Structure formats: C-alpha cells, structure tokens
Tab-separated table of C-alpha atoms in Angstrom:
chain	number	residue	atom	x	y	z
A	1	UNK	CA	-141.881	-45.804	-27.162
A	2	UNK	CA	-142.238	-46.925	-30.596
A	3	UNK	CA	-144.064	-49.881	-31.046
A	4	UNK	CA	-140.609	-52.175	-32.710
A	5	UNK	CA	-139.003	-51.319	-29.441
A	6	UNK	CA	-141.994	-52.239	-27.096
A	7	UNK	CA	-142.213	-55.844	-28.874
A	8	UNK	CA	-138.713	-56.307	-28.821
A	9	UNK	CA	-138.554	-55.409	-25.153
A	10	UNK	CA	-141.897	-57.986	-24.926
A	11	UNK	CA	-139.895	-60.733	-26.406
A	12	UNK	CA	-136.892	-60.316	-24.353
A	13	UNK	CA	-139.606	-60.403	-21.064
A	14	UNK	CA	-141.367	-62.990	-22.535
A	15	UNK	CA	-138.118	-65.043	-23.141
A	16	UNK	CA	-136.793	-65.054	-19.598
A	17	UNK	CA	-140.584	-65.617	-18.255
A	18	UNK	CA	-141.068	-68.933	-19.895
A	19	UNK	CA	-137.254	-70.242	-18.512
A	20	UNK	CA	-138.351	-69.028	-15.305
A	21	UNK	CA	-141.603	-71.246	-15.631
A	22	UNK	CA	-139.563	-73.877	-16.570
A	23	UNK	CA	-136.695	-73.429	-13.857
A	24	UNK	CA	-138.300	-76.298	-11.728
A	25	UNK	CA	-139.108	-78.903	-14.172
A	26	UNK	CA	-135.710	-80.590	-13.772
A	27	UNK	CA	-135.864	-80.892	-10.309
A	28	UNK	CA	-139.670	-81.999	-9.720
A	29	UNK	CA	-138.827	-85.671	-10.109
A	30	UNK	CA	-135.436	-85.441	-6.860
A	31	UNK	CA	-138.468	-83.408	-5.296
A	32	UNK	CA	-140.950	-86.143	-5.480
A	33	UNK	CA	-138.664	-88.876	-4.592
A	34	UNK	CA	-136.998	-87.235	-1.498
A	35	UNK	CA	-140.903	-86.881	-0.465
A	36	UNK	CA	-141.420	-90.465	-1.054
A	37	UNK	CA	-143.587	-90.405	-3.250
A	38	UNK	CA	-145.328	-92.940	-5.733
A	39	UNK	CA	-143.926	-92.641	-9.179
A	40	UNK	CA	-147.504	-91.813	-10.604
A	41	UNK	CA	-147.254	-88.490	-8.726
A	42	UNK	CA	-145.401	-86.894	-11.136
A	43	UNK	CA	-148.414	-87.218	-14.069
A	44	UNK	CA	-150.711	-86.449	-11.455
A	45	UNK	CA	-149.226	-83.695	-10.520
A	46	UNK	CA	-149.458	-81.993	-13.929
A	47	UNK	CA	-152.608	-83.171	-14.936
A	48	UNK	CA	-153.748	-81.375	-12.115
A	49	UNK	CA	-152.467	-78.237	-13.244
A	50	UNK	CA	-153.409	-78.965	-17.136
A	51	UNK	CA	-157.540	-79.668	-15.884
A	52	UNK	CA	-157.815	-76.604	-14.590
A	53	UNK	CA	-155.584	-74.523	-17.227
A	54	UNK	CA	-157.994	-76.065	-19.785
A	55	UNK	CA	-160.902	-75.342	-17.261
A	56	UNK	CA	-160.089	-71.303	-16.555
A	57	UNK	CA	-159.194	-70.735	-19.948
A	58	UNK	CA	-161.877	-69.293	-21.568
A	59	UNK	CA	-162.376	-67.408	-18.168
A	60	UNK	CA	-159.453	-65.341	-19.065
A	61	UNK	CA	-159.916	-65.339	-22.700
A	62	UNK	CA	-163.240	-63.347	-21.912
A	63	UNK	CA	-162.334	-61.635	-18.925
A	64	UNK	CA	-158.831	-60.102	-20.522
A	65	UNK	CA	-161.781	-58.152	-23.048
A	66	UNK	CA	-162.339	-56.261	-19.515
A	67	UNK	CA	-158.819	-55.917	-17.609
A	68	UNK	CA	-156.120	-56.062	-20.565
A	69	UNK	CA	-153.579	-58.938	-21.440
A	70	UNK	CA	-150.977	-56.661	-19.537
A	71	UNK	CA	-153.379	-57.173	-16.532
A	72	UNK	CA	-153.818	-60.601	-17.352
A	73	UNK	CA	-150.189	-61.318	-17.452
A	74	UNK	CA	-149.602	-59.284	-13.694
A	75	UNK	CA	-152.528	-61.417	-12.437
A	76	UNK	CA	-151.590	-64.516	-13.792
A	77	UNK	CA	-147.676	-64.588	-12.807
A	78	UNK	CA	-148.615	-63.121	-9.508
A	79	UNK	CA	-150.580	-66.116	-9.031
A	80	UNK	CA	-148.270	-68.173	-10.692
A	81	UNK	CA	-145.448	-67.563	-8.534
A	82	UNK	CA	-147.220	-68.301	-5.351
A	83	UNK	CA	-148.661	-71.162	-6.367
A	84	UNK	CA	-144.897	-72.705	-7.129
A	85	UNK	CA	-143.787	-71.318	-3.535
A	86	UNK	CA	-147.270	-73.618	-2.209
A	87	UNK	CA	-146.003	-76.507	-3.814
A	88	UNK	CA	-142.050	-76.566	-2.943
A	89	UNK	CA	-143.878	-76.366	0.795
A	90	UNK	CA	-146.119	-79.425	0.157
A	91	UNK	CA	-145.221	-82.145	1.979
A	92	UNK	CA	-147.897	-84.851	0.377
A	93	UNK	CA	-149.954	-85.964	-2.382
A	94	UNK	CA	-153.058	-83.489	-1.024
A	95	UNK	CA	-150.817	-80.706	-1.296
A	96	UNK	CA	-149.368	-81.227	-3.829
A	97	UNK	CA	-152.160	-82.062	-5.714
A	98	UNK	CA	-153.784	-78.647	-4.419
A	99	UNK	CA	-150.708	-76.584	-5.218
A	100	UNK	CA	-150.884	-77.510	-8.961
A	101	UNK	CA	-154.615	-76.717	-8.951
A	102	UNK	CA	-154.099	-73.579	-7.507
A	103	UNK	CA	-151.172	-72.620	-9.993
A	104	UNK	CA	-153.352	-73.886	-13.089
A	105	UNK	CA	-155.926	-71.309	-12.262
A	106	UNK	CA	-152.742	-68.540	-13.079
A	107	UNK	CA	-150.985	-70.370	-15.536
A	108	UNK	CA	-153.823	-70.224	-18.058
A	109	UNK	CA	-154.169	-66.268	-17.993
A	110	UNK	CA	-150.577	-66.115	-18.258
A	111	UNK	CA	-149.638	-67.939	-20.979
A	112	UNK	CA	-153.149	-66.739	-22.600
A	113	UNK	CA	-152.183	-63.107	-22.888
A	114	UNK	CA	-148.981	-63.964	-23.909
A	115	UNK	CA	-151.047	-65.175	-27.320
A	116	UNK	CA	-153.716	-62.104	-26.750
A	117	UNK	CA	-151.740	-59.277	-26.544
A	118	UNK	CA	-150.062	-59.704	-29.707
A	119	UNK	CA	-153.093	-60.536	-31.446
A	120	UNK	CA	-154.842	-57.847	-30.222
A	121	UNK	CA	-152.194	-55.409	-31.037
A	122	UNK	CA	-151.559	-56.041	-34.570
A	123	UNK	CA	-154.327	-55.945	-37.501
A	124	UNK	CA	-151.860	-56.213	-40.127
A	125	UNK	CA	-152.717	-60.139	-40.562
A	126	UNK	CA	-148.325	-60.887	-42.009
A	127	UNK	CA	-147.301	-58.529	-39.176
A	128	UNK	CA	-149.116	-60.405	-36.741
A	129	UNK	CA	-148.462	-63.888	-38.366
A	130	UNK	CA	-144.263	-62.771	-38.073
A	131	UNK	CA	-144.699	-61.910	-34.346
A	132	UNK	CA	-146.688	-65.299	-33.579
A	133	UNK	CA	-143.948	-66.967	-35.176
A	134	UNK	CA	-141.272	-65.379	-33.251
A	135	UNK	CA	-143.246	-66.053	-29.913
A	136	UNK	CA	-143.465	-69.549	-30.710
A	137	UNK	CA	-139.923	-69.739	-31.366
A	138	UNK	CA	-139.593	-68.144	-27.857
A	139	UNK	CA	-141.546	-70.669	-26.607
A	140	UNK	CA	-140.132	-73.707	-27.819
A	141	UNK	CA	-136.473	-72.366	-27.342
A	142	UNK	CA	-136.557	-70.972	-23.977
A	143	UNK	CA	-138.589	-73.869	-22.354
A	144	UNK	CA	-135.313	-76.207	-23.139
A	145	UNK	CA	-132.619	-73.354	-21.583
A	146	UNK	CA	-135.190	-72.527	-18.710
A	147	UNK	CA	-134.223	-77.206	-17.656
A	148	UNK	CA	-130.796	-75.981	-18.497
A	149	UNK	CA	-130.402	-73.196	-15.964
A	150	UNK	CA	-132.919	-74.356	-13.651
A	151	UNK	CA	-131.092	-77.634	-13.091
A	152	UNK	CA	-128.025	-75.828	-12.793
A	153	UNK	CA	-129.805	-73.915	-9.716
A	154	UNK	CA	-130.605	-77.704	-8.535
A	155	UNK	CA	-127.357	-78.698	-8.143
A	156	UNK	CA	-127.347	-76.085	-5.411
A	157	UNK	CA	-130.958	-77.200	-3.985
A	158	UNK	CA	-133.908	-77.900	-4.853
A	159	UNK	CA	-135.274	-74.554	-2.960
A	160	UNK	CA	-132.818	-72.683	-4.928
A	161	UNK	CA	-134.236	-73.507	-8.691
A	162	UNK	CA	-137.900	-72.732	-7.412
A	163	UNK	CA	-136.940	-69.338	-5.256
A	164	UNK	CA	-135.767	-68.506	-8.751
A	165	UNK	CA	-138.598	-69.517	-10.247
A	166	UNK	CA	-140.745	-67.384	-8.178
A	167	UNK	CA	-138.440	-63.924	-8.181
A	168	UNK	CA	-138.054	-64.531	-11.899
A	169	UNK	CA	-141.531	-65.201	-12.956
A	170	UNK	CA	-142.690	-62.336	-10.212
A	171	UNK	CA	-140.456	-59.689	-11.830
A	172	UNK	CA	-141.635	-60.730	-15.727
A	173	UNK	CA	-145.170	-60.269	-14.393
A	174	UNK	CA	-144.591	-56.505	-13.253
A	175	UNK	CA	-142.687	-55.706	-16.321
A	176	UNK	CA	-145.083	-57.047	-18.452
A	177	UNK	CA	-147.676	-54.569	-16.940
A	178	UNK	CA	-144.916	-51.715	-17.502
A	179	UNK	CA	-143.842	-52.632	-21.029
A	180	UNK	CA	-147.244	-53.334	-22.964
A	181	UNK	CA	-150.026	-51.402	-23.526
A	182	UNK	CA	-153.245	-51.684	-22.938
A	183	UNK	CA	-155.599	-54.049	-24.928
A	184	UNK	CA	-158.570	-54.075	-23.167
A	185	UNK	CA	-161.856	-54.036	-25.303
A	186	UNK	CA	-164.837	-53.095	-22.845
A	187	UNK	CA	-164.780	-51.483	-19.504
A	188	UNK	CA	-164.850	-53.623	-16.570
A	189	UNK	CA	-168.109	-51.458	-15.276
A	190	UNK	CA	-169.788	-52.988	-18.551
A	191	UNK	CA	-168.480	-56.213	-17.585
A	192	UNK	CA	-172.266	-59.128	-17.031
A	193	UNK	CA	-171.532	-62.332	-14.713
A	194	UNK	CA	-174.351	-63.605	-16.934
A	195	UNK	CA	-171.713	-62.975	-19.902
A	196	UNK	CA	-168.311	-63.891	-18.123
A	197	UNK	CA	-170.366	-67.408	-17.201
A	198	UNK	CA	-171.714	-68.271	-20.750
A	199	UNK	CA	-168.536	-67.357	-22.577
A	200	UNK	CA	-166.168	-69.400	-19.839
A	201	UNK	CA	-167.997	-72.371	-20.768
A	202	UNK	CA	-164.677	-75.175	-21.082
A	203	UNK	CA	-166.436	-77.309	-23.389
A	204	UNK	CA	-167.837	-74.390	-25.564
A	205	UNK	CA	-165.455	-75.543	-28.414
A	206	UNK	CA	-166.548	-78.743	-28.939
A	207	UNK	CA	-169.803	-77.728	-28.921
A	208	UNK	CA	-169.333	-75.227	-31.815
A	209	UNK	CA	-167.291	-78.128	-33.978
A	210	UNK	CA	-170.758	-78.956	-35.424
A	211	UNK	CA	-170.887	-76.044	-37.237
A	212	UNK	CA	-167.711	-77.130	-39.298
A	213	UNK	CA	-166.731	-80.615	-38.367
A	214	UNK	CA	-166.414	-83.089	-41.056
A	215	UNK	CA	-164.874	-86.409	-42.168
A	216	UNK	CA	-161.295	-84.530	-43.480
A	217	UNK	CA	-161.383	-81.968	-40.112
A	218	UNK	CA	-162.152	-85.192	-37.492
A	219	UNK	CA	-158.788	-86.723	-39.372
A	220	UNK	CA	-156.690	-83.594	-39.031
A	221	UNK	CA	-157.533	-83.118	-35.176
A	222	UNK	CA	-157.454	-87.057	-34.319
A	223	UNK	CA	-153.846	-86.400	-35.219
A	224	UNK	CA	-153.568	-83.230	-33.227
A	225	UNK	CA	-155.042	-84.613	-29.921
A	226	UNK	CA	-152.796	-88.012	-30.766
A	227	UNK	CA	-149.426	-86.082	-31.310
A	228	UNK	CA	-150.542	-84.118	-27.879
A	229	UNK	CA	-150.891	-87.564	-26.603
A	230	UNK	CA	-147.893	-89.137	-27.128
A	231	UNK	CA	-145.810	-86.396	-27.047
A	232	UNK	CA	-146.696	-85.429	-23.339
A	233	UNK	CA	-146.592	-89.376	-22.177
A	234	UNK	CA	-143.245	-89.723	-23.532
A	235	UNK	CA	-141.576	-86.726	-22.689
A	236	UNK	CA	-142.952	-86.604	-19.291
A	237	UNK	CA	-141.740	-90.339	-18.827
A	238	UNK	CA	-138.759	-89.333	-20.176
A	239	UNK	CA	-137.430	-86.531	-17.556
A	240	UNK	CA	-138.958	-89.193	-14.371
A	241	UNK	CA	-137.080	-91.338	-15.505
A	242	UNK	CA	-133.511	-90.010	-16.141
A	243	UNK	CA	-133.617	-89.562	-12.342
A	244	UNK	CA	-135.652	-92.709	-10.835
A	245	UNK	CA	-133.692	-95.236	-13.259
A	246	UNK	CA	-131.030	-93.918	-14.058
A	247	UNK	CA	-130.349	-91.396	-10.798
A	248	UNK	CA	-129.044	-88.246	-12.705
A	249	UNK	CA	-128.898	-85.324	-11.056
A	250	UNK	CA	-130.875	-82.122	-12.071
A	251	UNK	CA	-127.706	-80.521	-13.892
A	252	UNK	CA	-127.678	-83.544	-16.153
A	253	UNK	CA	-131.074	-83.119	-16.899
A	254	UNK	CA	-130.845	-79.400	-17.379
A	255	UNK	CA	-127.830	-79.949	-20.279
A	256	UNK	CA	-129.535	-82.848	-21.971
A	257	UNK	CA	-132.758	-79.985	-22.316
A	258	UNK	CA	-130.509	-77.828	-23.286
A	259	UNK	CA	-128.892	-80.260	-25.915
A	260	UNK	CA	-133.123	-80.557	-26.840
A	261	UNK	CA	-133.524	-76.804	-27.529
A	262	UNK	CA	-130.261	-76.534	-29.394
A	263	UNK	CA	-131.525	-79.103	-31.805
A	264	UNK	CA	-134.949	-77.961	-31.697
A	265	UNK	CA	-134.036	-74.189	-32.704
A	266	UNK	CA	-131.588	-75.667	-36.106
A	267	UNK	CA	-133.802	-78.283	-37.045
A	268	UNK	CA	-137.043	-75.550	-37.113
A	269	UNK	CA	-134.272	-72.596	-38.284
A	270	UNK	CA	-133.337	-75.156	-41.028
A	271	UNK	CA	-135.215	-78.208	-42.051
A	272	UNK	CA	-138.956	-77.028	-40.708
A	273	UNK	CA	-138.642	-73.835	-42.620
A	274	UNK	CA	-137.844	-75.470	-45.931
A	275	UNK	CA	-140.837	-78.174	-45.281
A	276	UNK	CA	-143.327	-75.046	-44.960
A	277	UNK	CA	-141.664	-73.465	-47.980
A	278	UNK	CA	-140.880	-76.337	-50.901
A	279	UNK	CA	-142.918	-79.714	-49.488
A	280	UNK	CA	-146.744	-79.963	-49.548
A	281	UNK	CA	-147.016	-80.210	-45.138
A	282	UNK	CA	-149.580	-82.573	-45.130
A	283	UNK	CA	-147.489	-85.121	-47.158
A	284	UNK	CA	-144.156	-84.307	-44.732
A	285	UNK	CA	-146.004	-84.756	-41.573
A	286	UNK	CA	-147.012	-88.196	-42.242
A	287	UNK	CA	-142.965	-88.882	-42.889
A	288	UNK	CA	-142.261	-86.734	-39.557
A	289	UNK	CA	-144.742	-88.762	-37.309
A	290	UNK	CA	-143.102	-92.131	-38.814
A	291	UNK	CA	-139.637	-90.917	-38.437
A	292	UNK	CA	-140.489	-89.976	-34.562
A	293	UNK	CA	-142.217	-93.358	-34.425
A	294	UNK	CA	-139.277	-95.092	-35.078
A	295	UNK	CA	-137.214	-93.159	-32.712
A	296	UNK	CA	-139.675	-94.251	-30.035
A	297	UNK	CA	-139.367	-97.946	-30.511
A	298	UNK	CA	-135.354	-97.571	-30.726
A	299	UNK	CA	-135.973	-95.746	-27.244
A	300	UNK	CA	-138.052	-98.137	-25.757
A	301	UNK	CA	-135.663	-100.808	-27.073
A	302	UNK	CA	-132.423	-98.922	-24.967
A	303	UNK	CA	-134.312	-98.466	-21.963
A	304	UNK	CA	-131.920	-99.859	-20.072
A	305	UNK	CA	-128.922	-97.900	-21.518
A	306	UNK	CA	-128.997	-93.841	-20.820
A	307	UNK	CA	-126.193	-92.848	-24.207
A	308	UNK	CA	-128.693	-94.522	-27.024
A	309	UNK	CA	-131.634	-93.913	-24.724
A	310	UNK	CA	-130.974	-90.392	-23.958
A	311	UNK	CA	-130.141	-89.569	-28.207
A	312	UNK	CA	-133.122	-91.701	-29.484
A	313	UNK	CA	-135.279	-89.259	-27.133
A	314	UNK	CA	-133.722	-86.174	-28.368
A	315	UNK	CA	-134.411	-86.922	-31.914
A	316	UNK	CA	-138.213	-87.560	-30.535
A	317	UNK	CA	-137.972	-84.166	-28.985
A	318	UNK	CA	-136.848	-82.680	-32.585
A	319	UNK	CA	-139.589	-84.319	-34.496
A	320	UNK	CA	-142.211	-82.953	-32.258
A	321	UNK	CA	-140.922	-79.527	-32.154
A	322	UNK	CA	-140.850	-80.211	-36.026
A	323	UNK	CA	-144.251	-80.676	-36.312
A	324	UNK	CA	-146.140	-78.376	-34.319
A	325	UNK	CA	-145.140	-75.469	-37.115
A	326	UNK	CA	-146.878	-77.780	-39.808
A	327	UNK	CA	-149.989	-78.575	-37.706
A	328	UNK	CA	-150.295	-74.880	-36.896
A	329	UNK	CA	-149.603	-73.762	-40.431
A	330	UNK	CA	-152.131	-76.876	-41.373
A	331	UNK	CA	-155.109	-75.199	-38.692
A	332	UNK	CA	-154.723	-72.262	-39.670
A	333	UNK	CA	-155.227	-72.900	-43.527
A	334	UNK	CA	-158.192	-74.826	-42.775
A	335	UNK	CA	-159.743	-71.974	-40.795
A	336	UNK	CA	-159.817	-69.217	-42.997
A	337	UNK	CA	-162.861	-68.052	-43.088
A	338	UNK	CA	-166.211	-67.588	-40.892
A	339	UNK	CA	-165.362	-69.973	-38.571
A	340	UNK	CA	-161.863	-69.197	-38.089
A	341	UNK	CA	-161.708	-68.600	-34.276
A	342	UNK	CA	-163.820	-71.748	-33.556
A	343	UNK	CA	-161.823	-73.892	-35.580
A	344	UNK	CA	-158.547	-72.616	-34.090
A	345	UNK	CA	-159.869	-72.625	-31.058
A	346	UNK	CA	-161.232	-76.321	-31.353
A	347	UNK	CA	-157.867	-77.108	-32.327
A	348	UNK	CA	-156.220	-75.644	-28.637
A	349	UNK	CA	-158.557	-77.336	-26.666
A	350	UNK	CA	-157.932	-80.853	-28.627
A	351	UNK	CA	-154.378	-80.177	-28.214
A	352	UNK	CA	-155.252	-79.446	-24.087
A	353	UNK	CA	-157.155	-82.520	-23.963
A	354	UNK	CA	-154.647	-84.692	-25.480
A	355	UNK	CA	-151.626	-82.922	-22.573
A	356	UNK	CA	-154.298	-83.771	-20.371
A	357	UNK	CA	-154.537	-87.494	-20.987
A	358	UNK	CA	-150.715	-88.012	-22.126
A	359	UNK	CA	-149.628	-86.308	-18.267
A	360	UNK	CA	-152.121	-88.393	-16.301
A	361	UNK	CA	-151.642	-92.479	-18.268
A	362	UNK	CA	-147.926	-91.538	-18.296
A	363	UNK	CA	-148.060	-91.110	-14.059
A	364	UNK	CA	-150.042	-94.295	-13.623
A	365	UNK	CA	-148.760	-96.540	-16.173
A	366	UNK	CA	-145.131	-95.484	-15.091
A	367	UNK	CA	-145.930	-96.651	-11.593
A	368	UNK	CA	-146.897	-100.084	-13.182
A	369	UNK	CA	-144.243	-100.623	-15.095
A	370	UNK	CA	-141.792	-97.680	-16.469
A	371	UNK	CA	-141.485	-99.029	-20.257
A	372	UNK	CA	-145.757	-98.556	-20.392
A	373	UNK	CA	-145.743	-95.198	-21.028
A	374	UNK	CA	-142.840	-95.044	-23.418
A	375	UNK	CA	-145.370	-97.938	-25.355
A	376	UNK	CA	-148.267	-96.071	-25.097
A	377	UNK	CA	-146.538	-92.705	-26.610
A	378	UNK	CA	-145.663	-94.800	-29.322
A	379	UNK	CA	-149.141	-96.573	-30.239
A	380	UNK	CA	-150.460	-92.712	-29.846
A	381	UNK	CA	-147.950	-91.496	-32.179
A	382	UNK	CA	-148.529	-94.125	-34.856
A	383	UNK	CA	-151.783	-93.405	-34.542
A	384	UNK	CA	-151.189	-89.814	-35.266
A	385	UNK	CA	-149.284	-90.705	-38.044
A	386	UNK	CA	-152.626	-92.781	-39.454
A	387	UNK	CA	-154.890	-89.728	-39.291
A	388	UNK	CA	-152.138	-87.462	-40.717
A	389	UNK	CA	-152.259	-89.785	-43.633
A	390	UNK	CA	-155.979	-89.890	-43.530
A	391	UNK	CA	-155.834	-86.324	-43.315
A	392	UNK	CA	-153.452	-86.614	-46.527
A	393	UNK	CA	-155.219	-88.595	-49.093
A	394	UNK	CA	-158.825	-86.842	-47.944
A	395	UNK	CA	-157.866	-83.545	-48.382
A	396	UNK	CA	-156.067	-84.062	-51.777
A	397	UNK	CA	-158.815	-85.805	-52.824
A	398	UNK	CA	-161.313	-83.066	-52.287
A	399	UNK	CA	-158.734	-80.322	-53.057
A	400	UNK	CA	-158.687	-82.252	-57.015
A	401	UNK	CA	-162.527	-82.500	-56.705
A	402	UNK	CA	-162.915	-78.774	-55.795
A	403	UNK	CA	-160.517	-77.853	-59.056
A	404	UNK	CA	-162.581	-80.229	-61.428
C-alpha cells in the first residue's frame, strides 16, 4: 500500500472515529436530567474526564515510543468504548463520575496517536505540516456532524446514540491497527519503569517553561489558556442549556451542531485561510477575540429567546474555530528552534488546563444561576483578547528592535 493511499484511508478512519466520539454529546444533558441530576453534573462530568486526559498524557506520549501509535489507538478506543458503555449504565453522580475517569485514562492515548502517528511518519517538515492541517480540519469538522448524527440516533433513545458510539469507536480502533504502520521507536523489552515514571510527569511542561518563558511568551499563552477558558464554559453551557431551558430534543441539538460545523468548515475554508495568508495573525486575533466577545454579550442578552440566542452562539462557535488556526500557526512560529517541543508542548497543556477549568466553573456556576457561566466565558474571552493585544504590541516591538 502506498503511503497516499494509507493516509487517505487514515483520514477517512479518523473522520468517522471522532463523530463516533462525539455521537453522545447531544444526548448527555436528556441523560442527566432523566437521572435527576444537579445541573453542575454535566461540568463535572467532563472535568473528570479532562483531569485525567491531561494526567495520562504524557504516559502515552512516552509509552507509544514502546507499543506504536497504531497500538496506542487499539488500546485507547478499546478502552474508550467501554468506558462510554460504564457510563450509559451509571445510575449516580459516583458512577458517573468514575465512568468519565475511567474513559479519560483511554481518551488521551487515543486522540494522542492520532497527533503521533502522523508526526512520526513524515520528516518532510511541509508534508507533515499539510497532513496536520488536514487532521485538524477533520477534527473540527467531524466533531459538529458526529452532534448531528448522534442526536439523530437520540431521537430513537438515548441507548441507541451511545451503542453507536461504542460499535463505531470499537471498529475505528481495530482498523486503525490494520491501516497504519508501525511507529514504534524502542522495543518494549528496553522499555525502564524508572523512565516511563520520570517522563509521565503531568506537570513536566510547566516545569521546562523556565527555560524559555518570558514577558511576550506569558502574554501569548495567558491568551491561549483564556480562549480555552471561555470557550469550554460557554459552549458547554450552551448545549445544557438548549435542553434544561429551553427543552429541545437531541435532534435539535444535533442540526444546530451541524449548522456549527457547516459554518466552521467555510469560515476556516474561506476567511481563516486568507487571515494566515494576507493579515499579520497577531493583529487579526485581537479583532477575532473582540468580535466573539461581542457575540457573547448579544447571547447572554437573548438568553431567554432560543432564534437570536441559538445564532449569536453559532457565530461564537465560528470565531473560536477561527482562531485556533492562528494560535497554532502563532505557537508554532514562536517555537522554532531548540525548544520547540517544550514550547508546543507547554502550549497543549495550557490549552488542557484552561478545558479543565472552563468544564468544571461552567457545571457549578450553571447550577447557581444559568446566565453565570455564559458571563464568565465572556470576562475570560475579553481577557484573552487583552493578552492577544499584549501579545501584539510586545512582539512587534521586539520584532522592530531585533531588525534595528
């Protein structure tokens, strides 16, 4: 098999796995209120899952040196799967909250080799630059069809979007292990628990920043972890809420994804594209954090009406997707050089951290009052949009110092 074919047929796996993970999503929220629930179960419940992702990570980042990313990716979905069939059968917050632990221990070597195995594969640094972009794409395009469909299954049942969940993201798994080859660095016999333990460190990465943080970097990833922030409170807040206030079912839900990744894939296809080409990113990321600002408070404002409501939060939904291609594009000029991998790799832990912190305040301050959360994704966007301009006026100012 020629290696064109093998990505394209990695792509097209990769694509259905990540609407398969996404195939319960739209009905979590009828699943936690048919359990009766508290409302702050629903942050909870992924912040549960995002700990431990950000905990195991570097777990599988050093163990997939000794089993492979195709190994990594049977593993993880394996584990995956029957984590989602443990929490459809949880009947409380303890199991629940167990379920998602469980599952965040497989999610994290999934979605890890996903990222490993085609940067292991391809030296060519353009090659491999085109096929991250393309996965990204994947990413960010599937995750929206994967509410579609899978809230099509939940106007079935509930049980029927996550049985789907499971045989789809079971199936991915083994073909993944069929499709790619092999990637693995050492031999597992070579493999040292004194090794595996010192490089699975979770906090390893902010350790390291103090061999490159400074003034113009803290800006940069204040914004990251902020956008993170917000971005995860509001959206989060956002899918609770179309069923607990306004009672949609998980169909509705599914199609106004779906309407998200429609917009998501022309506005990146389009408008993103020529940002990254013909606008200095810094500069336009500052105008896209404002813009998404504003759409906020116009959400916040229509609370109580689902049309405006619903269409100020896909536009919110846009300008995030938006700006994740600048901030990576942003990273990854920053880190060329010797400290490359720490610097990215700073910058996917901040971007953890922030998921972390957006899931759980959005839970809790939801089950005070539902309009918090929606606030406090605003504040944490305007403040992303205050480094980002930081950010700005540093780093031209030491770009014109560096050319003097």
């Amino acid at each position: 098999m020629t290696s064109r074919k093998r990505m394209i047929l990695f792509f097209i796996i990769q694509g259905v796995f990540v609407m398969g993970a996404n195939f319960a999503h739209p009905v979590t929220p009828a699943f936690f209120l048919d359990l009766g629930l508290p409302d702050y179960m629903f942050g909870v419940a992924l912040g549960s899952m995002l700990i431990v992702n950000f905990c195991m990570s570097p777990f599988w980042g050093k163990m997939i040196d000794y089993i492979s990313s195709k190994t990594a990716m049977l593993i993880g979905s394996m584990g995956y799967a029957l984590g989602q069939f443990l929490f459809i059968s949880s009947r409380n917050q303890t199991e629940i909250i167990a379920s998602r632990m469980f599952t965040g221990v497989f999610t994290s070597a999934a979605f890890l080799a996903l990222l490993t195995y085609i940067v292991n594969t391809f030296d060519d640094e353009r090659e491999r630059g085109q096929y991250l972009t393309i996965s990204a794409t994947i990413m960010s395009v599937c995750s929206a069809f994967g509410f579609l469909i899978g809230g099509l299954f939940g106007e079935i049942s509930i049980g029927t979007a996550f049985v789907a969940q499971v045989i789809t993201i079971l199936v991915c798994g083994i073909l993944f292990f069929f499709v790619c080859k092999s990637d693995q660095k050492v031999s597992i016999k070579d493999a040292k628990v004194k090794d595996v333990a010192k490089a699975s460190n979770p906090l390893a990465a902010f350790l390291a920043s103090r061999h490159f943080m400074n003034f113009v970097l803290l800006a940069l990833f204040l914004g990251v972890i902020s956008h993170a922030i917000g971005h995860t409170a509001f959206d989060q807040s956002f899918n609770y809420a179309l069923r607990e206030r306004f009672n949609f079912s998980p169909g509705y839900n599914g199609m106004i994804r779906g309407a998200m990744g429609i917009t998501t894939l022309l506005v990146n296809s389009t408008i993103t594209l020529w940002i990254i080409r013909r606008t200095d990113m810094r500069k336009s990321l500052i105008w896209i954090f404002a813009s998404g600002s504003v759409m906020m408070f116009i959400a916040i404002v229509t609370l109580s009406y689902p049309a405006p409501f619903i269409g100020a939060n896909i536009i919110v939904f846009a300008c995030a997707s938006m700006s994740m291609p600048l901030i990576q594009n942003m990273v990854a000029k920053v880190a060329a050089g010797k400290n490359s991998n720490l610097i990215m790799g700073f910058s996917e832990s901040m971007r953890s951290l922030g998921g972390i912190i957006g899931a759980f305040l959005a839970g809790f301050l939801y089950d005070v009052m539902p309009v918090y959360p929606f606030i406090f994704g605003l504040l944490a966007f305007i403040c992303a949009c205050v480094f980002a301009s930081i950010y700005y006026k540093r780093s031209k100012a030491l770009q014109i110092e560096e050319d003097d």
